[in-house]
mmCIF file with all atom_site columns, C-alpha atoms in Angstrom:
data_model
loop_
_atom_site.group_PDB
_atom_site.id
_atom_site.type_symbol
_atom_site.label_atom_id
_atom_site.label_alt_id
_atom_site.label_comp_id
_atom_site.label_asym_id
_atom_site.label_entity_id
_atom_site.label_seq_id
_atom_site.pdbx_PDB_ins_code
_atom_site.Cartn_x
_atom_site.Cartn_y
_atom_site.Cartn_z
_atom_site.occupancy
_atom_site.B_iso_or_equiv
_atom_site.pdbx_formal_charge
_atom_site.auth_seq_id
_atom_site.auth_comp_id
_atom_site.auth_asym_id
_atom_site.auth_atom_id
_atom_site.pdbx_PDB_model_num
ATOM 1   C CA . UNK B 1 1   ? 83.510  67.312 55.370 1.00 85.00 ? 1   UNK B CA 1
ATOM 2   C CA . UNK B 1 2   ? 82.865  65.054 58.215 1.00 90.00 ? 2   UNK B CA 1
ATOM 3   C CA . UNK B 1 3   ? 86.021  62.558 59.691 1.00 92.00 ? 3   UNK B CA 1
ATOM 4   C CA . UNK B 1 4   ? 85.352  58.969 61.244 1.00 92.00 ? 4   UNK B CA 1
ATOM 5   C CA . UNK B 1 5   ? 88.277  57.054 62.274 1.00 90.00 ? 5   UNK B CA 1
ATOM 6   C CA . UNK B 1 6   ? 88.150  53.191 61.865 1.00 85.00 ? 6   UNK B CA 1
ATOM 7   C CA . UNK B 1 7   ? 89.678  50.839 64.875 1.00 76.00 ? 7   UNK B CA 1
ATOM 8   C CA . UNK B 1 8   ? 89.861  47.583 63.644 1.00 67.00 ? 8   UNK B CA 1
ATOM 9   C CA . UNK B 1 9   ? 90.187  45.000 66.824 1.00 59.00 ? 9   UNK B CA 1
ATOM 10  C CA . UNK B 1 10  ? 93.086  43.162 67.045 1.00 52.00 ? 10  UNK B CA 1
ATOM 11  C CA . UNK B 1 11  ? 92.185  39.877 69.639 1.00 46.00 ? 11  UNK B CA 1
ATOM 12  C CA . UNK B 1 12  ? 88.366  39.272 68.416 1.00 47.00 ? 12  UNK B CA 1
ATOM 13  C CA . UNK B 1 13  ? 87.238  36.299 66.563 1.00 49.00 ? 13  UNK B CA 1
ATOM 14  C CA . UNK B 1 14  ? 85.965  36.940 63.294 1.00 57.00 ? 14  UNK B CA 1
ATOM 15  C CA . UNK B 1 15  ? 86.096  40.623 61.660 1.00 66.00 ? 15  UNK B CA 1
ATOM 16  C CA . UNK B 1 16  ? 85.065  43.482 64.330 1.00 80.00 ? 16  UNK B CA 1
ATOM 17  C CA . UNK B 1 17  ? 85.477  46.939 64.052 1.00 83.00 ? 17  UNK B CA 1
ATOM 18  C CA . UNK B 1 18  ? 84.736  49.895 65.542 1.00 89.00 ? 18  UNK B CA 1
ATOM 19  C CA . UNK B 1 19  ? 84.237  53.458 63.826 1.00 92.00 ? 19  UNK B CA 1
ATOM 20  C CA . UNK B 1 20  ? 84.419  56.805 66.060 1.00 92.00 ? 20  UNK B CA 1
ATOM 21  C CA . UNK B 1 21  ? 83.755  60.100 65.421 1.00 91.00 ? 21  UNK B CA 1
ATOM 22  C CA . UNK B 1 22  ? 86.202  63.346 65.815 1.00 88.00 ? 22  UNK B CA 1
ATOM 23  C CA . UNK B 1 23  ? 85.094  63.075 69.925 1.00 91.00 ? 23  UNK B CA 1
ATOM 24  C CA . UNK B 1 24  ? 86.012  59.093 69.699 1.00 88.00 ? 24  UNK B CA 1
ATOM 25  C CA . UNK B 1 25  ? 81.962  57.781 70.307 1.00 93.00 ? 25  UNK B CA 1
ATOM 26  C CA . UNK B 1 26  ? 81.280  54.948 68.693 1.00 94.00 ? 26  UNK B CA 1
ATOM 27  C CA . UNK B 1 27  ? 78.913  55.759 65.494 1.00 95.00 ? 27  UNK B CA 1
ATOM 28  C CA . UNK B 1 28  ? 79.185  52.454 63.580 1.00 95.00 ? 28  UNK B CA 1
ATOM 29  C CA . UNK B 1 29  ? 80.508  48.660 64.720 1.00 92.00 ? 29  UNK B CA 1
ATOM 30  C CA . UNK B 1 30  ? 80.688  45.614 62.280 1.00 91.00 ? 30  UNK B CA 1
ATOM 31  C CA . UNK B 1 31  ? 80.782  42.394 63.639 1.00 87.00 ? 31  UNK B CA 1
ATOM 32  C CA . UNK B 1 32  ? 81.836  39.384 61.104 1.00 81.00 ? 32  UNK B CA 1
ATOM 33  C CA . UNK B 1 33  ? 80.537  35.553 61.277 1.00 69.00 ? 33  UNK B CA 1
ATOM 34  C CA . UNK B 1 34  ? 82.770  33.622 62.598 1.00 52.00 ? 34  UNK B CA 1
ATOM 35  C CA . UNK B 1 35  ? 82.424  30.564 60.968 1.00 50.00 ? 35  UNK B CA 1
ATOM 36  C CA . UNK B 1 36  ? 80.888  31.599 57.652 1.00 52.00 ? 36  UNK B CA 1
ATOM 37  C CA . UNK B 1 37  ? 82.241  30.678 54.447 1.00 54.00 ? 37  UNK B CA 1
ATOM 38  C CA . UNK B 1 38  ? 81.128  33.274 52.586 1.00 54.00 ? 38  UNK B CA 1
ATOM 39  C CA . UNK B 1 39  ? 82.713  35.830 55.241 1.00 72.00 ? 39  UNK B CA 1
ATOM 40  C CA . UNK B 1 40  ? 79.549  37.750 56.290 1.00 84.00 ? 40  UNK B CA 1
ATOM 41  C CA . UNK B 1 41  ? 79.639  41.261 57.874 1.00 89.00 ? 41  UNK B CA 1
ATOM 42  C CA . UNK B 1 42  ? 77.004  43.411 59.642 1.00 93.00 ? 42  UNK B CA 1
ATOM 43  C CA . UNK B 1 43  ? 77.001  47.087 60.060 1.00 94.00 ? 43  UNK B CA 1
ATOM 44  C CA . UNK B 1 44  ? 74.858  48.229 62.401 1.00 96.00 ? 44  UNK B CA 1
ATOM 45  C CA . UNK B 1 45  ? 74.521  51.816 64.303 1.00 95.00 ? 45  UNK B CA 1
ATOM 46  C CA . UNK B 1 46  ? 73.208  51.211 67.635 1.00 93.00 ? 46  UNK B CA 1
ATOM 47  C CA . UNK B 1 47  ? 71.524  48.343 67.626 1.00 94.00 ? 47  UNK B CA 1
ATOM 48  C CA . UNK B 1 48  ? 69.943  48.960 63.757 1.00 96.00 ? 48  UNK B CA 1
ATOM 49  C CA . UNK B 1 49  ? 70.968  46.740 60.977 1.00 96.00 ? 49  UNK B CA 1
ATOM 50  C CA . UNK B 1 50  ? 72.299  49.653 58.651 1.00 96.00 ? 50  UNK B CA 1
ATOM 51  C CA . UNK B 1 51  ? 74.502  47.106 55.790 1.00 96.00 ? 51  UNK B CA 1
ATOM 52  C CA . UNK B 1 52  ? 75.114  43.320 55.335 1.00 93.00 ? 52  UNK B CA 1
ATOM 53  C CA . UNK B 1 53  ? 78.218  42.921 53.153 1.00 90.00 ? 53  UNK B CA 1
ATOM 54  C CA . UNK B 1 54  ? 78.909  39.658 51.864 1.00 87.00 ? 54  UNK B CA 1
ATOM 55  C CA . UNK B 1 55  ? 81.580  37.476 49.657 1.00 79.00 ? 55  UNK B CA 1
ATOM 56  C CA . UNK B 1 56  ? 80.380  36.513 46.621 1.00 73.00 ? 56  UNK B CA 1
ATOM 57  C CA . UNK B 1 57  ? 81.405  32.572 46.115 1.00 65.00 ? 57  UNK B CA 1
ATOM 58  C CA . UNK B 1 58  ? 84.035  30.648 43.489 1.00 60.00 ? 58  UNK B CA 1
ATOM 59  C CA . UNK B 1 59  ? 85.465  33.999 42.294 1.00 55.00 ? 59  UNK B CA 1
ATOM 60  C CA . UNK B 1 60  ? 89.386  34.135 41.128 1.00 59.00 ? 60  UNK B CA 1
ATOM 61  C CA . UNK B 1 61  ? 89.570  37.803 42.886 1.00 62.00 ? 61  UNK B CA 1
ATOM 62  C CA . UNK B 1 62  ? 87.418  38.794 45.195 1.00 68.00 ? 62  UNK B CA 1
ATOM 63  C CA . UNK B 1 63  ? 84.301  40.727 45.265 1.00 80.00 ? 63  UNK B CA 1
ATOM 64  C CA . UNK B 1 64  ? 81.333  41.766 47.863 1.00 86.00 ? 64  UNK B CA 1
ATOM 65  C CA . UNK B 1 65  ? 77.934  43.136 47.764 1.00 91.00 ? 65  UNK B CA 1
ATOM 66  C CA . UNK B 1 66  ? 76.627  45.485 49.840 1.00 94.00 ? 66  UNK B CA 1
ATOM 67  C CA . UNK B 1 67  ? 72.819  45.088 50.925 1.00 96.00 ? 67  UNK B CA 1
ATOM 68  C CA . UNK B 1 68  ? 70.197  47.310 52.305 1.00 96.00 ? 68  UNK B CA 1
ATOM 69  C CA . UNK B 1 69  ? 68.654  45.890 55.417 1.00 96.00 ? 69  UNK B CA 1
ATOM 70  C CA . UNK B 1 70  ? 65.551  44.622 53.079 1.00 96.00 ? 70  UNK B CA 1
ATOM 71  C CA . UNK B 1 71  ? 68.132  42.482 51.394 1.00 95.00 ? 71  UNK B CA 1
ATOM 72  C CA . UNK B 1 72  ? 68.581  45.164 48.106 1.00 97.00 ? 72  UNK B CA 1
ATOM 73  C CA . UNK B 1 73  ? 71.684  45.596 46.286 1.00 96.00 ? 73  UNK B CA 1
ATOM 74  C CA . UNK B 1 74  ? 73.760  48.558 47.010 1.00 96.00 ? 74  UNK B CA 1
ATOM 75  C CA . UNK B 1 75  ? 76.874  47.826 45.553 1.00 94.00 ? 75  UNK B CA 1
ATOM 76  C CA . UNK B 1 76  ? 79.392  45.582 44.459 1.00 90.00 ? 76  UNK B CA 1
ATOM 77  C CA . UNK B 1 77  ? 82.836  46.270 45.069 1.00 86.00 ? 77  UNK B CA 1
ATOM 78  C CA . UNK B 1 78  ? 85.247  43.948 42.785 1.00 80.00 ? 78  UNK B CA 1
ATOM 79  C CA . UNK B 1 79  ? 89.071  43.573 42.828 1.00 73.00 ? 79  UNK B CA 1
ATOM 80  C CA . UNK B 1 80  ? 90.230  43.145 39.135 1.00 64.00 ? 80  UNK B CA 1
ATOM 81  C CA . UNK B 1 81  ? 93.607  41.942 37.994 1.00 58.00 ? 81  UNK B CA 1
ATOM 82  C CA . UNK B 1 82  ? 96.240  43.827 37.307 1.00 56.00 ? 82  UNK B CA 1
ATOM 83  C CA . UNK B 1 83  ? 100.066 43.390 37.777 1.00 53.00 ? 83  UNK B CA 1
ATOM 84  C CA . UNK B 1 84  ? 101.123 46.383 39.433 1.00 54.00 ? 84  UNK B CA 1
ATOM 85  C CA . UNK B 1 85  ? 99.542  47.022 42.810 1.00 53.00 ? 85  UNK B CA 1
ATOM 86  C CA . UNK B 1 86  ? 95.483  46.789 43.534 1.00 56.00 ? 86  UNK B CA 1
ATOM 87  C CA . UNK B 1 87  ? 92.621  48.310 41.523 1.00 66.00 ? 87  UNK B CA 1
ATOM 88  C CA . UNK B 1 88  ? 88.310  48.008 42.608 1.00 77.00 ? 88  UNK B CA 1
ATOM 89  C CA . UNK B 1 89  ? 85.576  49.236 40.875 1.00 82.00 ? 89  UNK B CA 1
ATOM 90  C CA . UNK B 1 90  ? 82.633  50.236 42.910 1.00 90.00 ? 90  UNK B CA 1
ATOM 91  C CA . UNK B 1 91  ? 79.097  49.739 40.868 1.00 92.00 ? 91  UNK B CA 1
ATOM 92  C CA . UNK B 1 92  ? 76.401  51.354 43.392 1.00 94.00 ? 92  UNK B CA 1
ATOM 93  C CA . UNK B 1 93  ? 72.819  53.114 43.226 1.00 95.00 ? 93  UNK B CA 1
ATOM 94  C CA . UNK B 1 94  ? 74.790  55.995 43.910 1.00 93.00 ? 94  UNK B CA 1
ATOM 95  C CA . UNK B 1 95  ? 76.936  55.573 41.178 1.00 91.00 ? 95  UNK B CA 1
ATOM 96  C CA . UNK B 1 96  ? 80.109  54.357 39.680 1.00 92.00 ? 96  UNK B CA 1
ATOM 97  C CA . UNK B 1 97  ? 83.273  55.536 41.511 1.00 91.00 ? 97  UNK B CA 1
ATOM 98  C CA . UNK B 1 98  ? 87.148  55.038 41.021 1.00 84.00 ? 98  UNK B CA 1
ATOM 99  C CA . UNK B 1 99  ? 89.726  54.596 43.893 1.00 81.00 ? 99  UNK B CA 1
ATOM 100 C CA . UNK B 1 100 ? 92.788  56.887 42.856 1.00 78.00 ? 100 UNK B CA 1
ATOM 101 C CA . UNK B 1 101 ? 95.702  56.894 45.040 1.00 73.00 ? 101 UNK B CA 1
ATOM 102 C CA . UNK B 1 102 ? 98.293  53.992 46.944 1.00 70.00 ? 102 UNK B CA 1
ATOM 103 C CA . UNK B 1 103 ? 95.902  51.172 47.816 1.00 62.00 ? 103 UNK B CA 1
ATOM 104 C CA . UNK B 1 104 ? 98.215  49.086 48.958 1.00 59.00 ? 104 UNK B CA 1
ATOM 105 C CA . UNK B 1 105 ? 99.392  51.158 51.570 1.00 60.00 ? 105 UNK B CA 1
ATOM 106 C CA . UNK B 1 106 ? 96.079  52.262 52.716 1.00 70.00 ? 106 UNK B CA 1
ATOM 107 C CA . UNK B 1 107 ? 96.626  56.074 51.179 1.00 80.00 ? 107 UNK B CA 1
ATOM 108 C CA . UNK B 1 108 ? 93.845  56.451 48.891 1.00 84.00 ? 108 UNK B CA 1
ATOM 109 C CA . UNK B 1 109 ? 90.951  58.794 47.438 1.00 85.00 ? 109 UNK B CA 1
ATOM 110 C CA . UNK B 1 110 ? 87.749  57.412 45.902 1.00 88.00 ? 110 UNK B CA 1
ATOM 111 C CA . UNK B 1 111 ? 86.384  59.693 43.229 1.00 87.00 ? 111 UNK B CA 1
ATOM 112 C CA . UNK B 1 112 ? 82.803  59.779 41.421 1.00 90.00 ? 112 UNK B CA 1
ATOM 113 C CA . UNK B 1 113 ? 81.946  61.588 38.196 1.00 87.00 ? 113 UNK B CA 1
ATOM 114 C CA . UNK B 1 114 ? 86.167  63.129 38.730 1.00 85.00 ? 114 UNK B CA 1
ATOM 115 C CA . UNK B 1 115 ? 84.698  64.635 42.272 1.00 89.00 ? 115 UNK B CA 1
ATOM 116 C CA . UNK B 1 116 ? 86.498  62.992 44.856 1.00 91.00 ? 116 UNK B CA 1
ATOM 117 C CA . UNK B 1 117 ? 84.010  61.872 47.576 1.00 92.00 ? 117 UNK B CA 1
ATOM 118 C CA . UNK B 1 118 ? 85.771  60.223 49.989 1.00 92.00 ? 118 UNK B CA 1
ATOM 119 C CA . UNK B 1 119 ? 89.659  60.077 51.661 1.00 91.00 ? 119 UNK B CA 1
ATOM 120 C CA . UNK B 1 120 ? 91.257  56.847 53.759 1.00 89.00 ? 120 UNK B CA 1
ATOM 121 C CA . UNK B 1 121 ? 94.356  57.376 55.157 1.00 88.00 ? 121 UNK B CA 1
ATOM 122 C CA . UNK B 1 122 ? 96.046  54.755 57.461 1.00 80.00 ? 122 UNK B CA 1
ATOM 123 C CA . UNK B 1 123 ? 97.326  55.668 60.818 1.00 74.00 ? 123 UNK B CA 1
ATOM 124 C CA . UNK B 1 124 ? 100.778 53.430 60.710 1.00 65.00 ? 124 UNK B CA 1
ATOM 125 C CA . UNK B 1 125 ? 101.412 53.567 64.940 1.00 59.00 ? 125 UNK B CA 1
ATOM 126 C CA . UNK B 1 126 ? 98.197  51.889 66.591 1.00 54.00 ? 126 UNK B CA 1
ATOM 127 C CA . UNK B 1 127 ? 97.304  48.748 67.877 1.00 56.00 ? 127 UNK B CA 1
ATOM 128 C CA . UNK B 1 128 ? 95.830  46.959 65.283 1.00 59.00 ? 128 UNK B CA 1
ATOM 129 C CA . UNK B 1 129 ? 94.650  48.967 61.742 1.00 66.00 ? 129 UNK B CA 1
ATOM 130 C CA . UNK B 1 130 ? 93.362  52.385 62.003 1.00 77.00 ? 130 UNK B CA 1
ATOM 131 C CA . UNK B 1 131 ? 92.305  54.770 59.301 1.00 83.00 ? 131 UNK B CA 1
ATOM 132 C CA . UNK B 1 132 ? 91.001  57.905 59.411 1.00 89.00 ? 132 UNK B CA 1
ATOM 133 C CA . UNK B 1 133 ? 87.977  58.507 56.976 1.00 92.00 ? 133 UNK B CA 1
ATOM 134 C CA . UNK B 1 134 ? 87.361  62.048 55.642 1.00 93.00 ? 134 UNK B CA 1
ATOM 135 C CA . UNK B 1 135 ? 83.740  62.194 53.570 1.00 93.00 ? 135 UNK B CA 1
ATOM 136 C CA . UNK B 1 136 ? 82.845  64.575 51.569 1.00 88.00 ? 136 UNK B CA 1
ATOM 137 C CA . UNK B 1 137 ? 78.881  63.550 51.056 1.00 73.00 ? 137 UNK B CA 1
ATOM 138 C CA . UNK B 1 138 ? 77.587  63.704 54.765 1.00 73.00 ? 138 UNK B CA 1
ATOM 139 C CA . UNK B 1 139 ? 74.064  62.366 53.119 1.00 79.00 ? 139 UNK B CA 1
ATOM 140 C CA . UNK B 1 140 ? 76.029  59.147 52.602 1.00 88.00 ? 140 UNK B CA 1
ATOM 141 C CA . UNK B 1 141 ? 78.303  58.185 55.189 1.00 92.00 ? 141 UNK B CA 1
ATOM 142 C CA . UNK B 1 142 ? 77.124  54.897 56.250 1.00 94.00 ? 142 UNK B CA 1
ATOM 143 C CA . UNK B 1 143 ? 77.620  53.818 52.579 1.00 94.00 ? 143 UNK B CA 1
ATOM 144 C CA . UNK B 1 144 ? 81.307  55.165 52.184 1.00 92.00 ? 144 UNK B CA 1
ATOM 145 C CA . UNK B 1 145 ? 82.244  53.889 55.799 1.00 92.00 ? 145 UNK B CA 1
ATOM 146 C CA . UNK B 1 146 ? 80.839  50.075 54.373 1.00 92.00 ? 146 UNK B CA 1
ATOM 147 C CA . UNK B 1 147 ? 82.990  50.846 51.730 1.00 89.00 ? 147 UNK B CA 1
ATOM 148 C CA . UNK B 1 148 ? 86.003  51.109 53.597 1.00 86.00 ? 148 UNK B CA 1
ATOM 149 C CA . UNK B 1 149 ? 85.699  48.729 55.558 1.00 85.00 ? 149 UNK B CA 1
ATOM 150 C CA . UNK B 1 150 ? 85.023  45.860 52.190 1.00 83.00 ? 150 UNK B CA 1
ATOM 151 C CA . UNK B 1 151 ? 88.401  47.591 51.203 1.00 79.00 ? 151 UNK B CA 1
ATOM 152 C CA . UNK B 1 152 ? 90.446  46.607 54.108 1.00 78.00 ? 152 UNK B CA 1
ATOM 153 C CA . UNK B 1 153 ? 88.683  43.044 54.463 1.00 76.00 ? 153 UNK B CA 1
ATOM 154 C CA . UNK B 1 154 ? 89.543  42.508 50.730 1.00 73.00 ? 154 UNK B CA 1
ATOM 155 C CA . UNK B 1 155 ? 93.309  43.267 50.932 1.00 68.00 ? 155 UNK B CA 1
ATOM 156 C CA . UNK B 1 156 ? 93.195  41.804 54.344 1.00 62.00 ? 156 UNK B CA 1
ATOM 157 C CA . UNK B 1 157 ? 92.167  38.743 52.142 1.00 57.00 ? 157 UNK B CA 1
ATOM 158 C CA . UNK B 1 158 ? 94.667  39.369 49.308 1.00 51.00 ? 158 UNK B CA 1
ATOM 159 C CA . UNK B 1 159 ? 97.540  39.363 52.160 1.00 49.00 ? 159 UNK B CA 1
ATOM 160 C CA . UNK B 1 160 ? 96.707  36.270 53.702 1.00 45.00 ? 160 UNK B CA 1
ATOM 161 C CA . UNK B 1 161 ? 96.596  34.436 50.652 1.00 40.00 ? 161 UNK B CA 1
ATOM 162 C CA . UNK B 1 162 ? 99.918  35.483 49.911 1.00 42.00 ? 162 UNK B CA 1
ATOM 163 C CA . UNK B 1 163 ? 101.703 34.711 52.834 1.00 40.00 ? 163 UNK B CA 1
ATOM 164 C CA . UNK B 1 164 ? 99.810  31.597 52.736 1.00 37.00 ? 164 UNK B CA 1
ATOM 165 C CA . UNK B 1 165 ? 101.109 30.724 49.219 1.00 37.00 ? 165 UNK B CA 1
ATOM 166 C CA . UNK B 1 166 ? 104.598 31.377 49.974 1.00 37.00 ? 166 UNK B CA 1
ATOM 167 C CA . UNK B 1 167 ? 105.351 28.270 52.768 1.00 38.00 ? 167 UNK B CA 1
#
């Protein structure tokens, strides 16, 4: 099992985020577009490109792909409707996986084939939102760490439309 943790910066325009390992170096860092409308994010390690994850357009719920560097699909990650609390599917090359657990409050498991591959849980007493990430597959870190962070930009999403709604 390897563990990241996930620092999310709090004064930054657009989406930026950094994610450490267990000796807090910086492995991964996503920086959004600022000004895009279809809210663009690049993953990068170093300075390499690793995953561009963008919104797909005029969608009720939302819903992102994940591409390769040479622009292939990796995955789509889709928020479907339900009444009680959030549920994604994840539709990959590496599979279809489930996310089991308390979404909402950023306490969740993501499972494939019943195996579970992958553990976020939210550190409630930082500066700004921090998760630690616990992977099971190190062959596919980079993948489950996009994954995470599509999570938190799509309930970010969900949560400013809400309080947006309500004045």
């Amino acid at each position: 099992m390897k563990n990241f943790y996930m620092k999310q910066k709090v004064f930054s325009l657009g989406e930026k985020y950094n994610i450490m390992d267990e000796n807090q170096q910086v492995v991964y860092h996503v920086k959004g577009k600022v000004f895009s409308i279809k809210n663009k994010l690049d993953m990068f390690k170093g300075d390499e490109l690793v995953y561009h994850l963008e919104r797909k357009l005029f969608r009720f719920l939302p819903q992102y792909t994940l591409f390769s560097p040479d622009g292939n699909v990796v995955a789509t990650i889709k928020k479907n409707f339900t009444f009680f609390g959030g549920k994604m599917t994840i539709d990959s090359i590496f599979g279809q996986m489930e996310i089991l657990g308390q979404v909402w409050q950023y306490d969740f498991h993501v499972n494939k084939n019943g195996q579970e591959v992958m553990s976020v849980h939210k550190k409630w007493l930082s500066w700004g939102d921090s998760y630690q990430i616990s992977i099971q597959e190190d062959t596919q870190e980079a993948f489950y760490v996009a994954l995470v962070i599509l999570i938190d930009v799509i309930f970010h999403q969900q949560k400013n439309h809400s309080s947006s709604t309500r004045h």
